[in-house]
Tab-separated table of C-alpha atoms in Angstrom:
chain	number	residue	atom	x	y	z
U	15	MET	CA	0.112	0.045	-0.044
U	16	ARG	CA	1.455	3.390	-0.968
U	17	MET	CA	1.859	5.709	1.914
U	18	ILE	CA	-0.468	8.716	1.734
U	19	ARG	CA	1.414	11.991	2.190
U	20	LYS	CA	0.578	15.692	2.164
U	21	ARG	CA	2.127	16.593	-1.148
U	22	SER	CA	1.770	20.236	-0.824
U	23	GLY	CA	3.901	20.464	2.287
U	24	THR	CA	7.404	21.872	2.443
U	25	ARG	CA	9.201	19.000	4.058
U	26	GLY	CA	11.608	18.273	1.159
U	27	GLY	CA	15.228	18.992	1.193
U	28	GLY	CA	16.063	18.796	4.875
U	29	GLY	CA	15.173	15.236	5.901
U	30	PRO	CA	12.880	14.410	8.784
U	31	ALA	CA	12.303	16.808	11.755
U	32	ARG	CA	13.730	15.858	15.110
U	33	GLY	CA	11.691	13.448	17.056
U	34	ARG	CA	11.288	10.801	19.612
U	35	LEU	CA	10.872	7.067	19.102
U	36	ARG	CA	9.172	4.690	21.506
U	37	ALA	CA	9.766	0.887	20.946
U	38	ALA	CA	8.079	-2.054	22.731
U	39	LEU	CA	8.975	-5.572	22.102
U	40	GLY	CA	5.942	-7.955	22.212
U	41	GLY	CA	3.944	-5.263	23.913
U	42	ALA	CA	5.605	-5.946	27.147
U	43	THR	CA	8.963	-4.034	27.195
U	44	THR	CA	9.081	-0.397	26.357
U	45	VAL	CA	12.238	1.437	25.550
U	46	LEU	CA	11.995	5.314	25.307
U	47	LEU	CA	14.320	6.723	22.824
U	48	THR	CA	15.335	10.246	23.919
U	49	ALA	CA	15.556	13.192	21.457
U	50	THR	CA	18.883	14.108	19.972
U	51	ALA	CA	19.617	16.445	17.123
U	52	LEU	CA	19.640	14.531	13.808
U	53	ALA	CA	22.535	16.680	12.707
U	54	ALA	CA	24.659	15.035	15.248
U	55	LEU	CA	23.972	11.561	13.877
U	56	PRO	CA	26.691	10.027	11.637
U	57	GLN	CA	25.824	10.530	7.882
U	58	THR	CA	28.141	7.922	6.477
U	59	THR	CA	28.866	4.231	7.112
U	60	ALA	CA	32.271	2.558	7.369
U	61	HIS	CA	32.348	2.120	3.586
U	62	ALA	CA	30.763	5.625	2.785
U	63	ALA	CA	33.315	6.464	0.074
U	64	ASP	CA	32.792	2.963	-1.582
U	65	THR	CA	29.465	3.779	-3.316
U	66	LEU	CA	28.744	6.318	-6.017
U	67	GLY	CA	26.232	8.316	-3.974
U	68	ALA	CA	28.308	8.543	-0.889
U	69	ALA	CA	31.510	9.362	-2.737
U	70	ALA	CA	29.708	12.089	-4.691
U	71	ALA	CA	28.202	13.488	-1.568
U	72	GLU	CA	31.728	13.907	-0.038
U	73	LYS	CA	32.332	16.037	-3.081
U	74	GLY	CA	29.229	18.071	-2.329
U	75	ARG	CA	27.263	16.577	-5.185
U	76	TYR	CA	24.652	13.867	-5.919
U	77	PHE	CA	24.931	10.770	-7.997
U	78	GLY	CA	21.532	9.642	-9.284
U	79	ALA	CA	19.794	7.117	-11.480
U	80	ALA	CA	16.749	7.152	-13.631
U	81	VAL	CA	14.266	4.800	-12.132
U	82	ALA	CA	11.208	2.862	-13.535
U	83	ALA	CA	8.390	2.197	-10.968
U	84	ASN	CA	7.729	-1.242	-12.497
U	85	HIS	CA	11.224	-2.406	-11.562
U	86	LEU	CA	11.229	-1.322	-7.877
U	87	GLY	CA	9.734	-4.759	-6.914
U	88	GLU	CA	12.820	-6.477	-8.216
U	89	ALA	CA	15.083	-7.210	-5.239
U	90	GLN	CA	18.485	-6.636	-7.080
U	91	TYR	CA	17.242	-3.482	-8.699
U	92	ALA	CA	16.060	-1.977	-5.511
U	93	ALA	CA	19.118	-3.101	-3.584
U	94	THR	CA	21.475	-1.541	-6.044
U	95	LEU	CA	19.544	1.606	-6.334
U	96	GLU	CA	19.500	2.024	-2.480
U	97	ARG	CA	23.173	1.106	-2.091
U	98	GLU	CA	24.758	3.175	-4.844
U	99	PHE	CA	22.719	6.240	-5.503
U	100	ASN	CA	21.472	9.316	-3.476
U	101	SER	CA	19.095	10.884	-6.133
U	102	VAL	CA	16.520	9.530	-8.512
U	103	THR	CA	14.764	10.655	-11.596
U	104	PRO	CA	11.526	9.013	-12.720
U	105	GLU	CA	12.067	7.739	-16.308
U	106	ASN	CA	8.574	8.191	-17.678
U	107	GLU	CA	6.251	8.387	-14.699
U	108	MET	CA	6.155	12.316	-14.537
U	109	LYS	CA	5.781	12.880	-18.288
U	110	TRP	CA	2.671	14.424	-19.566
U	111	ASP	CA	1.001	11.358	-20.947
U	112	ALA	CA	1.581	9.658	-17.607
U	113	VAL	CA	0.222	12.154	-15.195
U	114	GLU	CA	-2.476	13.892	-17.231
U	115	PRO	CA	-3.765	11.502	-19.892
U	116	ASN	CA	-7.036	13.306	-20.177
U	117	ARG	CA	-7.317	17.163	-19.882
U	118	GLY	CA	-7.620	18.107	-16.186
U	119	SER	CA	-7.495	14.479	-15.064
U	120	PHE	CA	-4.296	13.816	-13.148
U	121	SER	CA	-2.880	10.428	-12.134
U	122	PHE	CA	0.180	10.404	-9.921
U	123	SER	CA	0.321	6.880	-8.513
U	124	ARG	CA	3.158	5.556	-10.430
U	125	ALA	CA	5.290	8.788	-9.917
U	126	ASP	CA	4.315	8.778	-6.225
U	127	GLN	CA	5.557	5.235	-5.925
U	128	ILE	CA	9.054	6.389	-7.008
U	129	VAL	CA	9.092	9.518	-4.818
U	130	ASP	CA	7.894	7.532	-1.801
U	131	HIS	CA	10.672	4.888	-2.348
U	132	ALA	CA	13.262	7.560	-2.723
U	133	GLN	CA	12.272	9.543	0.221
U	134	GLY	CA	11.977	6.461	2.301
U	135	LYS	CA	15.771	6.057	1.703
U	136	GLY	CA	16.760	9.674	2.130
U	137	MET	CA	17.262	10.225	-1.571
U	138	LYS	CA	16.735	13.425	-3.541
U	139	VAL	CA	14.327	13.489	-6.470
U	140	ARG	CA	14.714	15.314	-9.849
U	141	GLY	CA	11.461	16.048	-11.619
U	142	HIS	CA	11.265	15.065	-15.314
U	143	THR	CA	9.681	16.656	-17.292
U	144	LEU	CA	6.926	19.377	-17.422
U	145	VAL	CA	6.859	20.599	-20.986
U	146	TRP	CA	8.106	18.403	-23.874
U	147	HIS	CA	7.107	17.880	-27.435
U	148	SER	CA	7.162	14.008	-26.980
U	149	GLN	CA	5.098	11.671	-24.900
U	150	LEU	CA	2.216	14.109	-25.122
U	151	PRO	CA	-1.393	12.738	-25.060
U	152	GLY	CA	-3.252	13.381	-28.231
U	153	TRP	CA	-5.539	15.935	-26.810
U	154	VAL	CA	-2.701	18.464	-26.181
U	155	SER	CA	-1.793	18.715	-29.957
U	156	GLY	CA	-5.464	19.384	-30.849
U	157	LEU	CA	-5.796	22.467	-28.718
U	158	GLY	CA	-5.887	26.121	-30.145
U	159	ALA	CA	-3.404	28.556	-28.912
U	160	THR	CA	-5.522	29.994	-26.082
U	161	ASP	CA	-6.511	26.586	-24.745
U	162	LEU	CA	-2.916	25.293	-25.191
U	163	ARG	CA	-1.401	28.086	-23.125
U	164	SER	CA	-4.053	27.549	-20.417
U	165	ALA	CA	-3.401	23.645	-20.498
U	166	MET	CA	0.421	24.215	-20.268
U	167	ASN	CA	0.295	26.495	-17.323
U	168	ASN	CA	-2.304	24.446	-15.596
U	169	HIS	CA	-0.319	21.280	-16.152
U	170	ILE	CA	2.840	22.856	-14.667
U	171	THR	CA	0.939	24.239	-11.725
U	172	GLN	CA	-0.841	20.999	-10.863
U	173	VAL	CA	2.079	18.718	-11.082
U	174	MET	CA	4.530	21.059	-9.239
U	175	THR	CA	1.923	21.723	-6.479
U	176	HIS	CA	1.450	17.989	-6.036
U	177	TYR	CA	5.191	17.551	-5.321
U	178	LYS	CA	5.893	20.979	-3.828
U	179	GLY	CA	8.805	20.852	-1.470
U	180	GLU	CA	9.703	17.306	-2.585
U	181	ILE	CA	11.569	17.862	-5.892
U	182	HIS	CA	15.084	19.531	-5.756
U	183	SER	CA	15.256	20.263	-9.467
U	184	TRP	CA	12.684	20.274	-12.279
U	185	ASP	CA	13.227	19.905	-15.975
U	186	VAL	CA	10.731	22.655	-16.867
U	187	VAL	CA	11.259	22.436	-20.590
U	188	ASN	CA	12.956	19.663	-22.443
U	189	GLU	CA	14.439	19.514	-25.900
U	190	ALA	CA	13.022	22.725	-27.344
U	191	PHE	CA	15.829	23.210	-29.911
U	192	GLN	CA	16.627	21.455	-33.217
U	193	ASP	CA	19.542	19.335	-34.076
U	194	GLY	CA	21.975	20.471	-36.804
U	195	GLY	CA	23.542	23.713	-37.466
U	196	SER	CA	20.599	26.102	-37.480
U	197	GLY	CA	20.198	26.596	-33.748
U	198	ALA	CA	16.542	27.024	-34.433
U	199	ARG	CA	13.605	26.011	-32.190
U	200	ARG	CA	12.121	22.682	-32.716
U	201	SER	CA	8.676	22.397	-34.209
U	202	SER	CA	6.142	21.447	-31.424
U	203	PRO	CA	2.619	22.206	-30.426
U	204	PHE	CA	4.014	24.738	-28.042
U	205	GLN	CA	6.445	26.415	-30.305
U	206	ASP	CA	4.051	26.370	-33.324
U	207	LYS	CA	1.162	27.803	-31.534
U	208	LEU	CA	2.596	29.855	-28.783
U	209	GLY	CA	5.869	31.052	-30.298
U	210	ASP	CA	9.371	31.575	-28.676
U	211	GLY	CA	7.825	32.908	-25.535
U	212	PHE	CA	6.467	29.690	-24.293
U	213	ILE	CA	9.703	28.666	-22.654
U	214	GLU	CA	9.827	31.922	-20.636
U	215	GLU	CA	6.167	31.518	-19.690
U	216	ALA	CA	6.718	28.028	-18.568
U	217	PHE	CA	9.626	29.001	-16.266
U	218	ARG	CA	7.625	31.966	-14.811
U	219	THR	CA	4.687	29.736	-14.097
U	220	ALA	CA	7.053	27.157	-12.468
U	221	ARG	CA	8.592	29.729	-10.266
U	222	ALA	CA	5.311	31.058	-9.125
U	223	THR	CA	4.217	27.468	-8.156
U	224	ASP	CA	7.286	26.371	-6.312
U	225	PRO	CA	9.716	29.169	-5.447
U	226	ASN	CA	12.185	26.831	-3.860
U	227	ALA	CA	12.645	24.302	-6.581
U	228	LYS	CA	15.634	24.663	-8.954
U	229	LEU	CA	14.270	25.216	-12.487
U	230	CYS	CA	16.210	23.626	-15.369
U	231	TYR	CA	16.189	23.685	-19.091
U	232	ASN	CA	17.346	20.142	-20.351
U	233	ASP	CA	18.485	19.025	-23.791
U	234	TYR	CA	20.759	16.613	-25.666
U	235	ASN	CA	23.612	17.079	-28.169
U	236	THR	CA	24.544	20.233	-26.353
U	237	ASP	CA	27.405	18.701	-24.505
U	238	GLY	CA	30.106	20.479	-26.544
U	239	VAL	CA	30.249	23.912	-28.144
U	240	ASN	CA	28.091	23.711	-31.285
U	241	ALA	CA	25.130	25.503	-32.963
U	242	LYS	CA	22.565	23.862	-30.702
U	243	SER	CA	24.472	24.539	-27.397
U	244	ASN	CA	25.126	28.084	-28.596
U	245	ALA	CA	21.450	28.733	-29.145
U	246	VAL	CA	20.603	27.364	-25.663
U	247	TYR	CA	23.497	29.496	-24.185
U	248	THR	CA	22.108	32.610	-25.880
U	249	MET	CA	18.604	31.833	-24.486
U	250	VAL	CA	20.016	31.340	-20.865
U	251	ARG	CA	22.099	34.471	-21.092
U	252	ASP	CA	19.034	36.435	-22.163
U	253	PHE	CA	16.986	34.940	-19.379
U	254	LYS	CA	19.498	35.897	-16.772
U	255	SER	CA	19.868	39.371	-18.030
U	256	ARG	CA	16.015	39.977	-17.943
U	257	GLY	CA	15.321	38.161	-14.683
U	258	VAL	CA	13.568	35.191	-16.037
U	259	PRO	CA	13.721	32.517	-13.481
U	260	ILE	CA	16.128	29.801	-14.619
U	261	ASP	CA	18.465	28.124	-12.065
U	262	CYS	CA	20.114	25.348	-13.998
U	263	VAL	CA	20.756	23.761	-17.423
U	264	GLY	CA	20.673	19.887	-17.874
U	265	PHE	CA	23.085	18.183	-20.218
U	266	GLN	CA	21.704	14.755	-21.123
U	267	SER	CA	25.018	13.402	-22.248
U	268	HIS	CA	24.081	10.365	-24.325
U	269	PHE	CA	27.350	9.205	-25.880
U	270	ASN	CA	28.378	6.432	-28.277
U	271	PRO	CA	31.332	5.916	-30.698
U	272	ASN	CA	29.730	8.134	-33.325
U	273	SER	CA	28.934	10.760	-30.731
U	274	PRO	CA	31.693	10.560	-28.146
U	275	VAL	CA	32.426	12.776	-25.110
U	276	PRO	CA	33.501	16.089	-26.765
U	277	SER	CA	36.967	17.420	-25.992
U	278	ASP	CA	35.454	20.683	-24.945
U	279	TYR	CA	32.838	19.165	-22.590
U	280	ARG	CA	34.295	20.614	-19.344
U	281	ALA	CA	34.742	23.993	-21.059
U	282	ASN	CA	31.179	23.961	-22.247
U	283	LEU	CA	29.826	23.161	-18.748
U	284	GLN	CA	31.885	25.921	-17.415
U	285	ARG	CA	30.690	28.575	-19.800
U	286	PHE	CA	27.091	27.884	-18.809
U	287	ALA	CA	28.038	27.925	-15.126
U	288	ASP	CA	29.650	31.303	-15.743
U	289	LEU	CA	26.202	32.691	-16.638
U	290	GLY	CA	25.181	32.090	-12.906
U	291	VAL	CA	23.311	28.758	-13.347
U	292	ASP	CA	23.999	25.396	-11.990
U	293	VAL	CA	24.800	22.581	-14.458
U	294	GLN	CA	23.693	19.108	-14.058
U	295	ILE	CA	24.463	15.938	-16.083
U	296	THR	CA	20.945	14.551	-16.346
U	297	GLU	CA	20.701	11.359	-18.534
U	298	LEU	CA	24.273	9.991	-18.711
U	299	ASP	CA	24.939	6.741	-20.673
U	300	ILE	CA	27.880	5.835	-22.754
U	301	GLU	CA	27.671	2.989	-25.167
U	302	GLY	CA	30.571	0.509	-25.270
U	303	SER	CA	32.441	-1.756	-23.004
U	304	GLY	CA	35.724	-2.412	-21.222
U	305	GLN	CA	38.416	0.249	-20.707
U	306	ALA	CA	37.206	2.521	-23.529
U	307	GLN	CA	33.801	2.915	-21.835
U	308	ALA	CA	35.468	3.239	-18.418
U	309	THR	CA	37.664	6.029	-19.604
U	310	ASN	CA	34.819	7.965	-20.925
U	311	TYR	CA	32.818	7.551	-17.694
U	312	GLY	CA	35.789	8.774	-15.767
U	313	ASN	CA	36.246	11.718	-17.927
U	314	VAL	CA	32.654	12.773	-17.567
U	315	VAL	CA	32.773	12.519	-13.799
U	316	ARG	CA	36.063	14.464	-13.653
U	317	ALA	CA	34.555	17.186	-15.906
U	318	CYS	CA	31.696	17.732	-13.498
U	319	LEU	CA	34.006	17.794	-10.438
U	320	ALA	CA	36.097	20.462	-12.121
U	321	VAL	CA	33.082	22.735	-12.497
U	322	THR	CA	32.088	24.175	-9.134
U	323	ARG	CA	28.513	24.649	-10.185
U	324	CYS	CA	28.082	21.137	-11.514
U	325	THR	CA	25.867	19.767	-8.804
U	326	GLY	CA	25.270	16.240	-9.838
U	327	ILE	CA	25.234	13.392	-12.249
U	328	THR	CA	22.302	11.062	-13.192
U	329	VAL	CA	22.812	7.974	-15.131
U	330	TRP	CA	19.805	6.901	-17.353
U	331	GLY	CA	19.136	3.566	-15.793
U	332	ILE	CA	20.857	0.981	-13.506
U	333	PRO	CA	21.527	-2.313	-15.318
U	334	ASP	CA	22.120	-2.454	-19.050
U	335	LYS	CA	19.124	-4.784	-19.689
U	336	TYR	CA	16.665	-1.951	-18.815
U	337	SER	CA	18.515	0.796	-20.815
U	338	TRP	CA	16.656	2.291	-23.637
U	339	ARG	CA	19.872	1.581	-25.578
U	340	SER	CA	20.338	-1.930	-24.056
U	341	SER	CA	22.121	-3.347	-27.146
U	342	GLY	CA	24.883	-0.793	-26.607
U	343	THR	CA	25.413	-1.804	-22.960
U	344	PRO	CA	25.793	1.796	-21.948
U	345	LEU	CA	25.358	1.711	-18.110
U	346	LEU	CA	27.525	0.979	-14.957
U	347	PHE	CA	26.053	-2.444	-14.155
U	348	ASP	CA	25.677	-5.455	-16.438
U	349	ASP	CA	22.443	-7.472	-16.867
U	350	ASN	CA	23.158	-9.332	-13.599
U	351	TYR	CA	23.916	-6.180	-11.660
U	352	ASN	CA	27.678	-6.747	-11.596
U	353	LYS	CA	29.838	-3.616	-11.477
U	354	LYS	CA	31.539	-2.921	-14.828
U	355	PRO	CA	34.930	-1.343	-15.351
U	356	ALA	CA	32.964	1.838	-16.020
U	357	TYR	CA	31.595	1.731	-12.403
U	358	ASP	CA	35.230	1.406	-11.067
U	359	ALA	CA	36.270	4.335	-13.231
U	360	ALA	CA	33.377	6.527	-12.021
U	361	LEU	CA	33.826	5.679	-8.451
U	362	SER	CA	37.625	6.313	-8.718
U	363	ALA	CA	36.963	9.764	-10.351
U	364	LEU	CA	34.838	10.574	-7.409
U	365	GLY	CA	37.508	9.701	-4.989
U	366	GLY	CA	35.990	6.439	-3.937
U	367	THR	CA	37.591	3.063	-3.654
U	368	PRO	CA	36.766	0.402	-6.306
U	369	GLY	CA	36.468	-3.195	-5.414
U	370	ASP	CA	34.332	-2.503	-2.444
U	371	PRO	CA	31.541	-4.699	-0.983
U	372	GLY	CA	28.111	-4.650	-2.458
U	373	GLY	CA	27.958	-6.230	-5.820
U	374	PRO	CA	25.832	-9.333	-6.398
U	375	GLY	CA	28.132	-12.299	-6.487
U	376	ASP	CA	30.680	-10.403	-4.433
U	377	PRO	CA	31.744	-12.891	-1.550
U	378	THR	CA	32.361	-9.790	0.803
U	379	ALA	CA	28.697	-8.551	0.189
U	380	ALA	CA	26.893	-8.202	3.408
U	381	CYS	CA	23.162	-7.337	3.354
U	382	THR	CA	20.591	-4.802	2.110
U	383	ALA	CA	17.467	-3.305	3.816
U	384	THR	CA	14.388	-2.331	1.966
U	385	TYR	CA	11.421	-0.443	3.518
U	386	SER	CA	7.672	-0.754	2.586
U	387	THR	CA	4.443	0.230	4.283
U	388	ALA	CA	2.405	-2.754	5.169
U	389	GLU	CA	-0.885	-1.238	6.531
U	390	GLN	CA	-1.968	2.292	7.271
U	391	TRP	CA	-4.705	4.053	9.144
U	392	SER	CA	-5.524	7.713	9.977
U	393	GLY	CA	-3.060	7.918	12.881
U	394	GLY	CA	-0.253	5.531	11.959
U	395	TYR	CA	0.922	2.559	10.008
U	396	ASN	CA	2.777	-0.731	10.163
U	397	GLY	CA	6.301	-0.628	8.601
U	398	LYS	CA	8.135	-3.602	7.169
U	399	VAL	CA	11.898	-3.777	6.502
U	400	THR	CA	12.990	-6.672	4.291
U	401	ILE	CA	16.653	-7.860	4.867
U	402	THR	CA	18.384	-9.636	2.036
U	403	ALA	CA	21.819	-11.286	2.297
U	404	GLY	CA	24.401	-10.511	-0.327
U	405	GLY	CA	26.780	-12.830	-2.082
U	406	SER	CA	27.636	-14.758	1.223
U	407	PRO	CA	25.617	-16.236	4.043
U	408	ILE	CA	25.234	-14.026	7.240
U	409	THR	CA	24.615	-15.064	10.806
U	410	GLY	CA	23.059	-11.788	12.089
U	411	TRP	CA	22.030	-8.345	10.988
U	412	SER	CA	21.165	-4.888	12.346
U	413	VAL	CA	19.336	-1.745	10.723
U	414	ASP	CA	18.866	1.672	11.975
U	415	VAL	CA	15.354	3.255	11.732
U	416	THR	CA	14.831	7.023	12.288
U	417	LEU	CA	11.278	8.580	12.575
U	418	ALA	CA	10.245	12.237	12.668
U	419	SER	CA	8.311	13.734	15.548
U	420	PRO	CA	5.571	13.188	16.733
U	421	GLN	CA	5.781	9.650	15.279
U	422	GLN	CA	6.624	6.889	17.797
U	423	VAL	CA	7.338	3.216	17.475
U	424	VAL	CA	4.992	1.330	19.850
U	425	SER	CA	5.869	-2.210	18.928
U	426	VAL	CA	8.455	-4.288	16.974
U	427	TRP	CA	8.315	-7.793	15.864
U	428	ASN	CA	10.838	-10.305	14.448
U	429	GLY	CA	13.688	-8.037	15.712
U	430	SER	CA	15.191	-6.708	18.946
U	431	PRO	CA	15.132	-2.851	19.310
U	432	THR	CA	17.513	-0.640	21.254
U	433	SER	CA	17.783	3.201	21.412
U	434	ASN	CA	20.519	5.531	20.524
U	435	GLY	CA	19.228	9.070	20.567
U	436	ASP	CA	16.657	9.400	17.841
U	437	VAL	CA	17.603	6.260	16.209
U	438	MET	CA	16.101	2.845	16.795
U	439	THR	CA	18.514	-0.023	15.993
U	440	VAL	CA	16.795	-3.321	15.296
U	441	ARG	CA	18.865	-6.540	15.524
U	442	SER	CA	18.073	-10.037	14.307
U	443	THR	CA	16.657	-12.483	16.890
U	444	TRP	CA	15.791	-15.939	15.537
U	445	ASN	CA	16.076	-14.792	11.900
U	446	GLY	CA	19.707	-13.711	11.705
U	447	SER	CA	21.066	-16.703	9.800
U	448	LEU	CA	20.489	-16.195	5.996
U	449	ALA	CA	21.840	-17.988	3.074
U	450	ALA	CA	23.396	-16.028	0.115
U	451	GLY	CA	20.589	-14.098	-1.432
U	452	ALA	CA	17.925	-15.123	1.133
U	453	SER	CA	15.575	-12.704	2.815
U	454	THR	CA	13.795	-12.161	6.012
U	455	SER	CA	11.872	-9.202	7.475
U	456	PHE	CA	10.982	-7.366	10.804
U	457	GLY	CA	8.077	-5.058	11.331
U	458	PHE	CA	7.036	-2.256	13.588
U	459	THR	CA	3.854	-0.176	14.362
U	460	VAL	CA	3.893	3.614	14.295
U	461	ASN	CA	1.571	6.031	15.986
U	462	GLY	CA	1.517	9.788	15.645
U	463	GLY	CA	0.916	10.324	11.899
U	464	THR	CA	1.797	8.784	8.616
U	465	THR	CA	4.232	11.324	7.188
U	466	PRO	CA	7.085	11.589	6.515
U	467	PRO	CA	8.174	7.927	5.880
U	468	PRO	CA	10.861	6.407	8.222
U	469	GLN	CA	14.516	6.697	7.166
U	470	VAL	CA	15.963	3.213	7.004
U	471	GLY	CA	19.768	3.041	7.155
U	472	ALA	CA	22.233	0.563	5.701
U	473	CYS	CA	22.054	-3.097	6.792
U	474	THR	CA	24.988	-4.249	8.779
U	475	ALA	CA	25.863	-8.057	8.827
U	476	SER	CA	27.533	-9.886	11.673
């Protein structure tokens, strides 16, 4: 059951508020967890620099992945996402045809599933995308100019309001410029009927809806200095000079042997940053294999790190088999979730240590913890944490759970809870011994509200 949350709140960006936890084992023993500032809690584990997200965080950046809701139920997919990344972008679930298939009728369930999952793991969320010529329901293209303007602004307002305070960056307008040497705008219902001003109008509507979200323009084949990137640069410079609200530019960075990482990639990122906007690598994938692919991934990461205003990197998928270009094996994990040389190169470029625990089949892999809500009512819910052993058997496990005030844990089953400030640590009881790849779970009852979801830390094996 999806957790029901107040979408129009402002709880994004800072994690849960300080709170108190109360745990009772078997309804008989109660342990009061006294309040301690969350800021004092350790933010990293013993292997913090051995994952992409943690290594990026040490550099003041995020390392994210595009996520498909229908894969979240796959154990290895979820485990890899939760272990390696600290930001997510919905692949298709926030696009116009997914959230507003009929005019004025909005459906957020699939996108909510991704946002809930990410927030349950303390991850950031990028919003993708509000205005785009592709994946539009047919009714949009059939509107006249007046109706189209109204529909565009209403779509932006409704979607951003639903996720207000929960999205750190929005791709407000996506792919509005043509390929080739013209630098012209792309033909689309918005361009053809509303003219050049539709991009500015979209950004102004977005700012009015959520003043705290970063507003991005996103495009592909703009990674080096060329006619298309020059056109985008000119637009951004104009926006900044006139006070049009734009905070960031997204560079999709889809590379292959025929369209390699350009030699002026870093310089191009820097010239946009010099305009006073953040730059983000938003859809990175690099076709190839072996050392050549690894070198390219390392070069992209180093280029981002060299530009102070390059705030993060998102790869467009997790394992190769789910990539939109799967035949080109463009991602960091193979079809079986094994880390590729490209993974090691990206992690090394971030300052991390390759060869760390965590990959499927790695005999040093320990365990993962995945949260879900089992049942929910007006004043609380039952939470469930699934523990899965890695590439070797384990004989015990422990997991930290942090809730926000006024939520309190009133009972725990299939685990032994102890307190440490605001953190409840649950350790295995009868269910500590797991074969490689096997799973068990523990549960807990929470009173005092249903939002935000608990933060579940890394699983530690013993």
